[in-house]
DNA sequence: AACGCGAATTGACCTCGATCAAATAGCCGG
DNA sequence: CCGGCTATTTGATCGAGGTCAATTCGCGTT
């Protein structure tokens, strides 16, 4: 794992993330002070659950998933982060301990923002503190959304919801390409890959067809009624 | 629902919560400025998911559960808050919209802290912002914990974990009284009451006995191995 | 265009937990 | 102490999803 400085395209990706969108250039530059970039191979672990972490991370390219490990070696995905997303920020306020492990999906480039710098800035910059609180809330809501879906919905319903979340408003027919392999989507939805596959099959009669990563929706209304 | 001012025993409960523990008296008083108290009957709904809320809430007595509603009318519990716990705080940073509904379990007395006041204070008091971020992180971690347990553990394993979380360090035998009805614990663990009951039965041979709300653990090590 | 390999799909089987119903326990009020 | 009512337990049944294995698909490389 090589450590490099941010280059200008790294900065562009970072500054394009939602975290920075309301921050001034000066505040953003202060946050990025001392940030470094690391490159990871597929399956590399960035940090383990309960490990001390002194950075907040951002995906510059690739994908990262957070997961918890069961005693039997199984992994339960907690979240998946695409390019432009920050993660690992809650450790700053939980004794610098990671709440989950993080692993790269495919080759990934990750920015690491210094936690100490960020906390210090948050103390003197209300706008930075605000951006952090919003980030914490979005991530908290994501976990709640997963929990509620797991507890309330069947596999096909979860997949239908996922698809509808990618459907632009107003469209009855639509197609999109999954940004990752299906086994990643399965993990995100709390399913075994076989169950995901069966859920897509079940959705065929509600107008969903699948070819490789391409998902086509022929009747949004049928999907909403699923 | 009658709205009252905080009395001194209300203040004592509030100031005893973890949120306030590191705040100065001056900061705490500022946070409690304009706070009111409401009394709720069993099953009263405090707010509905997606509803606009302009308070952060604290349980002064009783219990409150956050839940999501499925299309079929079923409810999935997200969290249960006992006396002294704050909740509903993430709405402040998510467009003032509640991420879940809240309902009183039994008669409950609830304090409402003014969101606008709290946000404003957080902007000028780094210690208040810090307390808020810590609160957001604890709640995020709770949701992650539930999600991971649901995805990784069987019902008896979840119950065993819950029991172990109430077992003081170093004790091999222990007993405690559930602070709520068993059907509340079932909801918290994402189980039907019958499944909880069966899980307790399954744990009998690992040294757990149950009489009403009293739970007795005869062999902590057996429970850890479950 | 063809080939190889890993991802995905499909089949079969099993287990866990939900649901519904009936019986029992235990708590509270009189 | 007794009775009533709700919570809890237990029994029976069923379905969803996990697991394991075999087959097929599709993507990438040559």
Short mmCIF file of N, CA and C (backbone and C1' of nucleotides) in Angstrom, two decimals, chain A residues 181-183 194 197-198 201, chain C residues 6-12:
data_model
loop_
_atom_site.label_atom_id
_atom_site.label_comp_id
_atom_site.label_asym_id
_atom_site.label_seq_id
_atom_site.Cartn_x
_atom_site.Cartn_y
_atom_site.Cartn_z
N UNK A 181 -20.84 -5.73 -9.35
CA UNK A 181 -21.29 -7.11 -9.58
C UNK A 181 -22.54 -7.41 -8.75
N UNK A 182 -23.29 -8.39 -9.22
CA UNK A 182 -24.52 -8.73 -8.51
C UNK A 182 -24.26 -9.25 -7.10
N UNK A 183 -23.15 -9.90 -6.90
CA UNK A 183 -22.92 -10.39 -5.53
C UNK A 183 -22.71 -9.24 -4.54
N UNK A 194 -27.66 -16.29 -4.57
CA UNK A 194 -28.71 -17.13 -5.16
C UNK A 194 -30.09 -16.54 -4.91
N UNK A 197 -30.66 -13.62 -7.21
CA UNK A 197 -30.98 -14.12 -8.54
C UNK A 197 -32.44 -14.55 -8.63
N UNK A 198 -32.88 -15.26 -7.59
CA UNK A 198 -34.30 -15.68 -7.57
C UNK A 198 -35.23 -14.49 -7.47
N UNK A 201 -35.62 -13.06 -10.82
CA UNK A 201 -36.53 -13.94 -11.57
C UNK A 201 -37.98 -13.68 -11.22
P DG C 6 -11.11 -18.24 -12.31
"O5'" DG C 6 -12.13 -17.18 -11.70
"C5'" DG C 6 -12.16 -15.87 -12.25
"C4'" DG C 6 -13.58 -15.36 -12.30
"C3'" DG C 6 -14.38 -15.57 -11.01
"O3'" DG C 6 -15.06 -14.35 -10.75
"C1'" DG C 6 -15.56 -16.49 -12.83
P DA C 7 -15.95 -14.15 -9.50
"O5'" DA C 7 -17.36 -13.84 -10.18
"C5'" DA C 7 -17.42 -12.89 -11.23
"C4'" DA C 7 -18.81 -12.90 -11.83
"C3'" DA C 7 -19.94 -12.80 -10.81
"O3'" DA C 7 -20.92 -11.92 -11.35
"C1'" DA C 7 -20.18 -14.80 -12.06
P DA C 8 -22.21 -11.52 -10.55
"O5'" DA C 8 -23.27 -12.59 -11.10
"C5'" DA C 8 -23.58 -12.59 -12.48
"C4'" DA C 8 -24.51 -13.73 -12.80
"C3'" DA C 8 -25.75 -13.82 -11.91
"O3'" DA C 8 -26.87 -13.76 -12.77
"C1'" DA C 8 -24.71 -15.95 -12.16
P DT C 9 -28.36 -13.81 -12.23
"O5'" DT C 9 -28.76 -15.32 -12.58
"C5'" DT C 9 -28.59 -15.78 -13.91
"C4'" DT C 9 -29.00 -17.25 -13.99
"C3'" DT C 9 -30.33 -17.57 -13.32
"O3'" DT C 9 -31.08 -18.34 -14.25
"C1'" DT C 9 -28.65 -19.03 -12.53
P DT C 10 -32.64 -18.62 -14.06
"O5'" DT C 10 -32.63 -20.15 -13.57
"C5'" DT C 10 -31.97 -21.12 -14.36
"C4'" DT C 10 -31.87 -22.41 -13.57
"C3'" DT C 10 -33.13 -22.79 -12.79
"O3'" DT C 10 -33.51 -24.09 -13.21
"C1'" DT C 10 -31.20 -23.02 -11.44
P DG C 11 -34.89 -24.76 -12.67
"O5'" DG C 11 -34.32 -25.91 -11.71
"C5'" DG C 11 -33.29 -26.78 -12.18
"C4'" DG C 11 -32.91 -27.75 -11.08
"C3'" DG C 11 -34.08 -28.18 -10.20
"O3'" DG C 11 -33.99 -29.59 -10.01
"C1'" DG C 11 -32.34 -27.29 -8.86
P DA C 12 -35.19 -30.39 -9.30
"O5'" DA C 12 -34.56 -30.69 -7.86
"C5'" DA C 12 -33.24 -31.24 -7.77
"C4'" DA C 12 -32.84 -31.31 -6.31
"C3'" DA C 12 -33.97 -31.66 -5.36
"O3'" DA C 12 -33.51 -32.70 -4.49
"C1'" DA C 12 -32.89 -29.69 -4.63
#
